[in-house]
GROMACS .gro file of C-alpha atoms in nm:
model
  345
    1UNK     CA    1   4.029  -0.974   0.947
    2UNK     CA    2   3.933  -1.193   0.652
    3UNK     CA    3   3.593  -1.276   0.805
    4UNK     CA    4   3.532  -0.906   0.865
    5UNK     CA    5   3.527  -0.854   0.486
    6UNK     CA    6   3.320  -1.141   0.409
    7UNK     CA    7   3.018  -0.990   0.572
    8UNK     CA    8   3.057  -1.137   0.913
    9UNK     CA    9   3.063  -0.798   1.093
   10UNK     CA   10   3.131  -0.755   1.463
   11UNK     CA   11   2.856  -0.634   1.673
   12UNK     CA   12   2.877  -0.263   1.649
   13UNK     CA   13   2.665   0.009   1.498
   14UNK     CA   14   2.618  -0.066   1.124
   15UNK     CA   15   2.740   0.279   1.022
   16UNK     CA   16   3.067   0.235   1.215
   17UNK     CA   17   3.117  -0.111   1.082
   18UNK     CA   18   3.069  -0.016   0.718
   19UNK     CA   19   3.299   0.288   0.763
   20UNK     CA   20   3.567   0.068   0.928
   21UNK     CA   21   3.535  -0.193   0.649
   22UNK     CA   22   3.548   0.054   0.360
   23UNK     CA   23   3.833   0.264   0.513
   24UNK     CA   24   4.074  -0.038   0.554
   25UNK     CA   25   3.984  -0.225   0.239
   26UNK     CA   26   4.293  -0.126   0.048
   27UNK     CA   27   4.521  -0.230   0.329
   28UNK     CA   28   4.357  -0.585   0.342
   29UNK     CA   29   4.352  -0.620  -0.039
   30UNK     CA   30   4.716  -0.522  -0.052
   31UNK     CA   31   4.797  -0.813   0.176
   32UNK     CA   32   4.623  -1.058  -0.044
   33UNK     CA   33   4.768  -0.914  -0.366
   34UNK     CA   34   5.105  -0.999  -0.247
   35UNK     CA   35   5.004  -1.368  -0.308
   36UNK     CA   36   4.810  -1.312  -0.631
   37UNK     CA   37   5.066  -1.520  -0.835
   38UNK     CA   38   5.060  -1.814  -0.590
   39UNK     CA   39   4.841  -2.058  -0.799
   40UNK     CA   40   4.836  -2.308  -0.516
   41UNK     CA   41   4.694  -2.054  -0.261
   42UNK     CA   42   4.455  -1.931  -0.535
   43UNK     CA   43   4.378  -1.619  -0.322
   44UNK     CA   44   4.172  -1.464  -0.608
   45UNK     CA   45   3.877  -1.631  -0.436
   46UNK     CA   46   3.939  -1.442  -0.117
   47UNK     CA   47   3.991  -1.112  -0.314
   48UNK     CA   48   3.654  -1.186  -0.488
   49UNK     CA   49   3.488  -1.236  -0.154
   50UNK     CA   50   3.628  -0.912  -0.026
   51UNK     CA   51   3.502  -0.725  -0.321
   52UNK     CA   52   3.163  -0.893  -0.282
   53UNK     CA   53   3.141  -0.811   0.086
   54UNK     CA   54   3.229  -0.444   0.011
   55UNK     CA   55   2.974  -0.437  -0.260
   56UNK     CA   56   2.710  -0.553  -0.017
   57UNK     CA   57   2.779  -0.243   0.189
   58UNK     CA   58   2.663  -0.001  -0.068
   59UNK     CA   59   2.310  -0.070  -0.181
   60UNK     CA   60   2.113  -0.054   0.152
   61UNK     CA   61   2.304   0.164   0.415
   62UNK     CA   62   2.518   0.372   0.191
   63UNK     CA   63   2.262   0.397  -0.103
   64UNK     CA   64   2.527   0.394  -0.382
   65UNK     CA   65   2.432   0.143  -0.646
   66UNK     CA   66   2.716   0.252  -0.884
   67UNK     CA   67   2.985   0.156  -0.632
   68UNK     CA   68   2.798  -0.166  -0.550
   69UNK     CA   69   2.803  -0.271  -0.912
   70UNK     CA   70   3.163  -0.175  -0.956
   71UNK     CA   71   3.265  -0.404  -0.657
   72UNK     CA   72   3.039  -0.676  -0.771
   73UNK     CA   73   3.207  -0.667  -1.117
   74UNK     CA   74   3.553  -0.674  -0.950
   75UNK     CA   75   3.435  -0.983  -0.752
   76UNK     CA   76   3.318  -1.152  -1.073
   77UNK     CA   77   3.654  -1.086  -1.231
   78UNK     CA   78   3.842  -1.249  -0.950
   79UNK     CA   79   3.612  -1.544  -0.919
   80UNK     CA   80   3.653  -1.614  -1.290
   81UNK     CA   81   4.022  -1.594  -1.245
   82UNK     CA   82   4.003  -1.823  -0.954
   83UNK     CA   83   3.802  -2.064  -1.157
   84UNK     CA   84   4.077  -2.074  -1.419
   85UNK     CA   85   4.332  -2.175  -1.155
   86UNK     CA   86   4.103  -2.428  -0.974
   87UNK     CA   87   4.251  -2.779  -0.976
   88UNK     CA   88   3.940  -2.979  -0.843
   89UNK     CA   89   3.572  -2.993  -0.925
   90UNK     CA   90   3.481  -2.914  -0.569
   91UNK     CA   91   3.671  -2.588  -0.584
   92UNK     CA   92   3.498  -2.507  -0.906
   93UNK     CA   93   3.152  -2.578  -0.736
   94UNK     CA   94   3.226  -2.337  -0.467
   95UNK     CA   95   3.335  -2.077  -0.718
   96UNK     CA   96   3.023  -2.118  -0.921
   97UNK     CA   97   2.812  -2.080  -0.614
   98UNK     CA   98   2.994  -1.749  -0.532
   99UNK     CA   99   2.940  -1.631  -0.876
  100UNK     CA  100   2.574  -1.722  -0.850
  101UNK     CA  101   2.559  -1.501  -0.527
  102UNK     CA  102   2.719  -1.209  -0.701
  103UNK     CA  103   2.496  -1.217  -1.005
  104UNK     CA  104   2.192  -1.252  -0.779
  105UNK     CA  105   2.305  -0.947  -0.580
  106UNK     CA  106   2.350  -0.751  -0.910
  107UNK     CA  107   2.003  -0.857  -1.023
  108UNK     CA  108   1.845  -0.740  -0.697
  109UNK     CA  109   1.989  -0.386  -0.729
  110UNK     CA  110   1.947  -0.351  -1.105
  111UNK     CA  111   1.709  -0.075  -1.206
  112UNK     CA  112   1.689  -0.161  -1.586
  113UNK     CA  113   1.481  -0.461  -1.664
  114UNK     CA  114   1.708  -0.599  -1.926
  115UNK     CA  115   2.001  -0.590  -1.680
  116UNK     CA  116   1.790  -0.763  -1.425
  117UNK     CA  117   1.712  -1.044  -1.669
  118UNK     CA  118   2.073  -1.066  -1.788
  119UNK     CA  119   2.200  -1.106  -1.426
  120UNK     CA  120   1.938  -1.351  -1.342
  121UNK     CA  121   2.020  -1.572  -1.639
  122UNK     CA  122   2.394  -1.545  -1.546
  123UNK     CA  123   2.314  -1.664  -1.193
  124UNK     CA  124   2.107  -1.958  -1.333
  125UNK     CA  125   2.403  -2.042  -1.569
  126UNK     CA  126   2.636  -2.072  -1.273
  127UNK     CA  127   2.387  -2.279  -1.072
  128UNK     CA  128   2.370  -2.519  -1.372
  129UNK     CA  129   2.748  -2.538  -1.388
  130UNK     CA  130   2.760  -2.618  -1.011
  131UNK     CA  131   2.497  -2.894  -1.067
  132UNK     CA  132   2.695  -3.037  -1.360
  133UNK     CA  133   3.004  -3.070  -1.144
  134UNK     CA  134   2.814  -3.215  -0.852
  135UNK     CA  135   2.664  -3.491  -1.077
  136UNK     CA  136   3.006  -3.621  -1.138
  137UNK     CA  137   3.020  -3.735  -0.780
  138UNK     CA  138   2.660  -3.746  -0.655
  139UNK     CA  139   2.342  -3.920  -0.774
  140UNK     CA  140   2.065  -3.714  -0.925
  141UNK     CA  141   1.850  -3.743  -0.605
  142UNK     CA  142   2.121  -3.569  -0.394
  143UNK     CA  143   1.951  -3.333  -0.168
  144UNK     CA  144   2.205  -3.060  -0.251
  145UNK     CA  145   2.119  -3.084  -0.618
  146UNK     CA  146   1.753  -3.053  -0.542
  147UNK     CA  147   1.810  -2.725  -0.356
  148UNK     CA  148   2.008  -2.579  -0.635
  149UNK     CA  149   1.735  -2.671  -0.879
  150UNK     CA  150   1.484  -2.493  -0.669
  151UNK     CA  151   1.700  -2.186  -0.673
  152UNK     CA  152   1.701  -2.200  -1.042
  153UNK     CA  153   1.316  -2.222  -1.029
  154UNK     CA  154   1.306  -1.920  -0.801
  155UNK     CA  155   1.518  -1.720  -1.028
  156UNK     CA  156   1.300  -1.804  -1.340
  157UNK     CA  157   1.001  -1.710  -1.136
  158UNK     CA  158   1.149  -1.373  -1.044
  159UNK     CA  159   1.174  -1.281  -1.420
  160UNK     CA  160   0.823  -1.422  -1.491
  161UNK     CA  161   0.947  -1.730  -1.692
  162UNK     CA  162   0.679  -1.947  -1.532
  163UNK     CA  163   0.719  -2.253  -1.756
  164UNK     CA  164   1.083  -2.277  -1.692
  165UNK     CA  165   1.022  -2.221  -1.315
  166UNK     CA  166   0.754  -2.498  -1.309
  167UNK     CA  167   0.988  -2.747  -1.485
  168UNK     CA  168   1.252  -2.688  -1.217
  169UNK     CA  169   1.016  -2.694  -0.925
  170UNK     CA  170   0.883  -3.025  -1.039
  171UNK     CA  171   1.229  -3.161  -1.065
  172UNK     CA  172   1.323  -3.035  -0.711
  173UNK     CA  173   1.003  -3.166  -0.577
  174UNK     CA  174   1.065  -3.514  -0.703
  175UNK     CA  175   1.404  -3.523  -0.545
  176UNK     CA  176   1.263  -3.394  -0.215
  177UNK     CA  177   1.009  -3.669  -0.211
  178UNK     CA  178   1.264  -3.941  -0.281
  179UNK     CA  179   1.467  -3.863   0.028
  180UNK     CA  180   1.497  -4.146   0.288
  181UNK     CA  181   1.369  -3.887   0.549
  182UNK     CA  182   1.183  -3.631   0.348
  183UNK     CA  183   1.182  -3.273   0.484
  184UNK     CA  184   0.802  -3.222   0.490
  185UNK     CA  185   0.829  -2.844   0.522
  186UNK     CA  186   1.053  -2.819   0.218
  187UNK     CA  187   0.802  -3.030   0.020
  188UNK     CA  188   0.510  -2.828   0.137
  189UNK     CA  189   0.677  -2.489   0.038
  190UNK     CA  190   0.762  -2.630  -0.307
  191UNK     CA  191   0.406  -2.740  -0.353
  192UNK     CA  192   0.286  -2.399  -0.262
  193UNK     CA  193   0.526  -2.229  -0.520
  194UNK     CA  194   0.392  -2.467  -0.786
  195UNK     CA  195   0.035  -2.403  -0.689
  196UNK     CA  196   0.077  -2.026  -0.701
  197UNK     CA  197   0.222  -2.041  -1.052
  198UNK     CA  198  -0.054  -2.271  -1.177
  199UNK     CA  199  -0.341  -2.090  -1.007
  200UNK     CA  200  -0.237  -1.718  -1.006
  201UNK     CA  201  -0.020  -1.680  -1.318
  202UNK     CA  202  -0.108  -1.959  -1.565
  203UNK     CA  203  -0.479  -1.996  -1.453
  204UNK     CA  204  -0.429  -2.370  -1.510
  205UNK     CA  205  -0.675  -2.474  -1.233
  206UNK     CA  206  -0.661  -2.847  -1.307
  207UNK     CA  207  -0.299  -2.853  -1.243
  208UNK     CA  208  -0.338  -2.635  -0.943
  209UNK     CA  209  -0.590  -2.884  -0.803
  210UNK     CA  210  -0.353  -3.180  -0.875
  211UNK     CA  211  -0.074  -3.017  -0.677
  212UNK     CA  212  -0.287  -2.889  -0.397
  213UNK     CA  213  -0.430  -3.236  -0.345
  214UNK     CA  214  -0.079  -3.375  -0.328
  215UNK     CA  215   0.024  -3.097  -0.085
  216UNK     CA  216  -0.293  -3.160   0.122
  217UNK     CA  217  -0.166  -3.509   0.198
  218UNK     CA  218   0.168  -3.388   0.326
  219UNK     CA  219  -0.009  -3.099   0.526
  220UNK     CA  220  -0.228  -3.373   0.699
  221UNK     CA  221   0.076  -3.597   0.762
  222UNK     CA  222   0.300  -3.304   0.885
  223UNK     CA  223   0.024  -3.168   1.104
  224UNK     CA  224  -0.099  -3.502   1.258
  225UNK     CA  225  -0.179  -3.440   1.631
  226UNK     CA  226   0.056  -3.593   1.884
  227UNK     CA  227  -0.032  -3.677   2.255
  228UNK     CA  228   0.258  -3.440   2.356
  229UNK     CA  229   0.114  -3.131   2.163
  230UNK     CA  230   0.032  -2.847   2.382
  231UNK     CA  231  -0.263  -2.608   2.310
  232UNK     CA  232  -0.048  -2.377   2.095
  233UNK     CA  233   0.093  -2.654   1.891
  234UNK     CA  234  -0.254  -2.801   1.832
  235UNK     CA  235  -0.394  -2.470   1.724
  236UNK     CA  236  -0.104  -2.407   1.488
  237UNK     CA  237  -0.149  -2.747   1.327
  238UNK     CA  238  -0.520  -2.702   1.290
  239UNK     CA  239  -0.466  -2.368   1.114
  240UNK     CA  240  -0.238  -2.521   0.866
  241UNK     CA  241  -0.497  -2.789   0.794
  242UNK     CA  242  -0.779  -2.540   0.755
  243UNK     CA  243  -0.561  -2.328   0.518
  244UNK     CA  244  -0.516  -2.632   0.297
  245UNK     CA  245  -0.893  -2.716   0.303
  246UNK     CA  246  -0.972  -2.354   0.212
  247UNK     CA  247  -0.735  -2.370  -0.083
  248UNK     CA  248  -0.893  -2.688  -0.207
  249UNK     CA  249  -1.236  -2.541  -0.160
  250UNK     CA  250  -1.148  -2.239  -0.366
  251UNK     CA  251  -1.011  -2.441  -0.650
  252UNK     CA  252  -1.319  -2.657  -0.652
  253UNK     CA  253  -1.531  -2.351  -0.670
  254UNK     CA  254  -1.331  -2.217  -0.954
  255UNK     CA  255  -1.371  -2.542  -1.138
  256UNK     CA  256  -1.751  -2.542  -1.066
  257UNK     CA  257  -1.713  -2.864  -0.849
  258UNK     CA  258  -1.935  -2.724  -0.577
  259UNK     CA  259  -2.019  -3.044  -0.395
  260UNK     CA  260  -1.639  -3.106  -0.329
  261UNK     CA  261  -1.592  -2.736  -0.224
  262UNK     CA  262  -1.896  -2.797   0.019
  263UNK     CA  263  -1.729  -3.101   0.158
  264UNK     CA  264  -1.412  -2.908   0.250
  265UNK     CA  265  -1.590  -2.618   0.391
  266UNK     CA  266  -1.791  -2.847   0.625
  267UNK     CA  267  -1.478  -3.009   0.737
  268UNK     CA  268  -1.333  -2.666   0.828
  269UNK     CA  269  -1.649  -2.583   1.015
  270UNK     CA  270  -1.634  -2.896   1.211
  271UNK     CA  271  -1.263  -2.841   1.305
  272UNK     CA  272  -1.350  -2.499   1.432
  273UNK     CA  273  -1.648  -2.621   1.627
  274UNK     CA  274  -1.453  -2.896   1.797
  275UNK     CA  275  -1.169  -2.654   1.889
  276UNK     CA  276  -1.074  -2.620   2.237
  277UNK     CA  277  -1.038  -2.232   2.187
  278UNK     CA  278  -1.301  -1.997   2.073
  279UNK     CA  279  -1.317  -1.950   1.697
  280UNK     CA  280  -1.646  -1.777   1.649
  281UNK     CA  281  -1.515  -1.524   1.395
  282UNK     CA  282  -1.367  -1.803   1.186
  283UNK     CA  283  -1.686  -2.005   1.190
  284UNK     CA  284  -1.867  -1.683   1.077
  285UNK     CA  285  -1.624  -1.673   0.779
  286UNK     CA  286  -1.702  -2.032   0.686
  287UNK     CA  287  -2.073  -1.980   0.720
  288UNK     CA  288  -2.049  -1.687   0.475
  289UNK     CA  289  -1.861  -1.905   0.222
  290UNK     CA  290  -2.117  -2.181   0.254
  291UNK     CA  291  -2.395  -1.922   0.220
  292UNK     CA  292  -2.237  -1.789  -0.107
  293UNK     CA  293  -2.179  -2.143  -0.232
  294UNK     CA  294  -2.537  -2.234  -0.196
  295UNK     CA  295  -2.633  -1.919  -0.359
  296UNK     CA  296  -2.436  -2.035  -0.675
  297UNK     CA  297  -2.614  -2.371  -0.665
  298UNK     CA  298  -2.956  -2.195  -0.631
  299UNK     CA  299  -3.017  -2.376  -0.298
  300UNK     CA  300  -3.165  -2.068  -0.152
  301UNK     CA  301  -3.303  -2.222   0.159
  302UNK     CA  302  -2.956  -2.344   0.253
  303UNK     CA  303  -2.797  -2.019   0.148
  304UNK     CA  304  -3.037  -1.816   0.366
  305UNK     CA  305  -2.978  -2.061   0.656
  306UNK     CA  306  -2.601  -2.019   0.648
  307UNK     CA  307  -2.604  -1.648   0.587
  308UNK     CA  308  -2.839  -1.612   0.881
  309UNK     CA  309  -2.603  -1.812   1.090
  310UNK     CA  310  -2.314  -1.591   0.977
  311UNK     CA  311  -2.517  -1.285   1.060
  312UNK     CA  312  -2.595  -1.413   1.397
  313UNK     CA  313  -2.228  -1.507   1.466
  314UNK     CA  314  -2.133  -1.156   1.355
  315UNK     CA  315  -2.373  -1.000   1.595
  316UNK     CA  316  -2.228  -1.215   1.883
  317UNK     CA  317  -1.875  -1.114   1.780
  318UNK     CA  318  -1.989  -0.752   1.800
  319UNK     CA  319  -2.150  -0.812   2.137
  320UNK     CA  320  -1.961  -1.092   2.311
  321UNK     CA  321  -2.183  -1.073   2.612
  322UNK     CA  322  -2.481  -1.190   2.417
  323UNK     CA  323  -2.390  -1.553   2.415
  324UNK     CA  324  -2.298  -1.536   2.775
  325UNK     CA  325  -2.639  -1.396   2.863
  326UNK     CA  326  -2.806  -1.688   2.689
  327UNK     CA  327  -2.590  -1.966   2.843
  328UNK     CA  328  -2.504  -1.819   3.177
  329UNK     CA  329  -2.745  -1.540   3.291
  330UNK     CA  330  -2.572  -1.488   3.627
  331UNK     CA  331  -2.226  -1.482   3.478
  332UNK     CA  332  -2.370  -1.233   3.223
  333UNK     CA  333  -2.481  -0.996   3.495
  334UNK     CA  334  -2.145  -1.019   3.664
  335UNK     CA  335  -1.966  -0.958   3.358
  336UNK     CA  336  -2.181  -0.663   3.256
  337UNK     CA  337  -2.137  -0.503   3.597
  338UNK     CA  338  -1.762  -0.550   3.563
  339UNK     CA  339  -1.768  -0.380   3.210
  340UNK     CA  340  -1.972  -0.095   3.365
  341UNK     CA  341  -1.718  -0.056   3.644
  342UNK     CA  342  -1.430  -0.019   3.397
  343UNK     CA  343  -1.629   0.220   3.186
  344UNK     CA  344  -1.698   0.428   3.508
  345UNK     CA  345  -1.339   0.417   3.597
   0.00000   0.00000   0.00000
């Protein structure tokens, strides 16, 4: 019954589940209120979780933000009461994490901008309190601390406090990279968040380049080909590497470092040309970027060459039988007859 009110609903229709949860809430809460004065049990935590779970029912399916806020506020009251009764730091850490969740939920459904910011800052405050308590027992390079710091950064970014977000992303990234077995995916995602702030929001292209180069190293390492890779895995890894090269090329173009941009575009072209699968449309895209790049450099002969190649590839993409006609005339005729047959059908 307790799990039912914590959001772990049984497999039923959502409407029925919510109706059942809401209709029996008073009965369940009454059971817990019988033990409200039992400080050792400290059931205020459980009551707070129930109110949080009920609050979660309202915003999406029941479309009642007022009732959601009411129950979130009740959850906050009982979590704060539970914190006063907590006897260990680990209990407090759990409660601070629960308070973070409630304030984040309030932030997500707030319509008023000032309320959003206020709830966001309260969520951040409780994450910081959680970190302070964790640091009593864990070193600063503890993975769980890094994930909380990244949460702080995410929240700052959500209210457009990019400088504060960057500071915390950098702290989290440093810890992720210090791990005995670094989680490469987590490092890559954090790099991407930092890059986005530097490039899109702060227009600090030098910093964006710095972090993209660091990310690129991890992308190459994470996507190194293995003998056991199948075709799907190889293609997925190639695409990740290509994306990183494209980001680097774009930053170099923005910084007017065109020779370095050209270098990365040529690497991408080679990757596609060596691919086991057809990638004509993607090579076409790279030829276009190279053509535009050479136009900027006033290398018009090279620009014309690559734009002509791009146009040629485009025509082949429009008419896939054209290349077959050049390379395999008999196969071309057979394929053409097959297409005509299906058109007739």
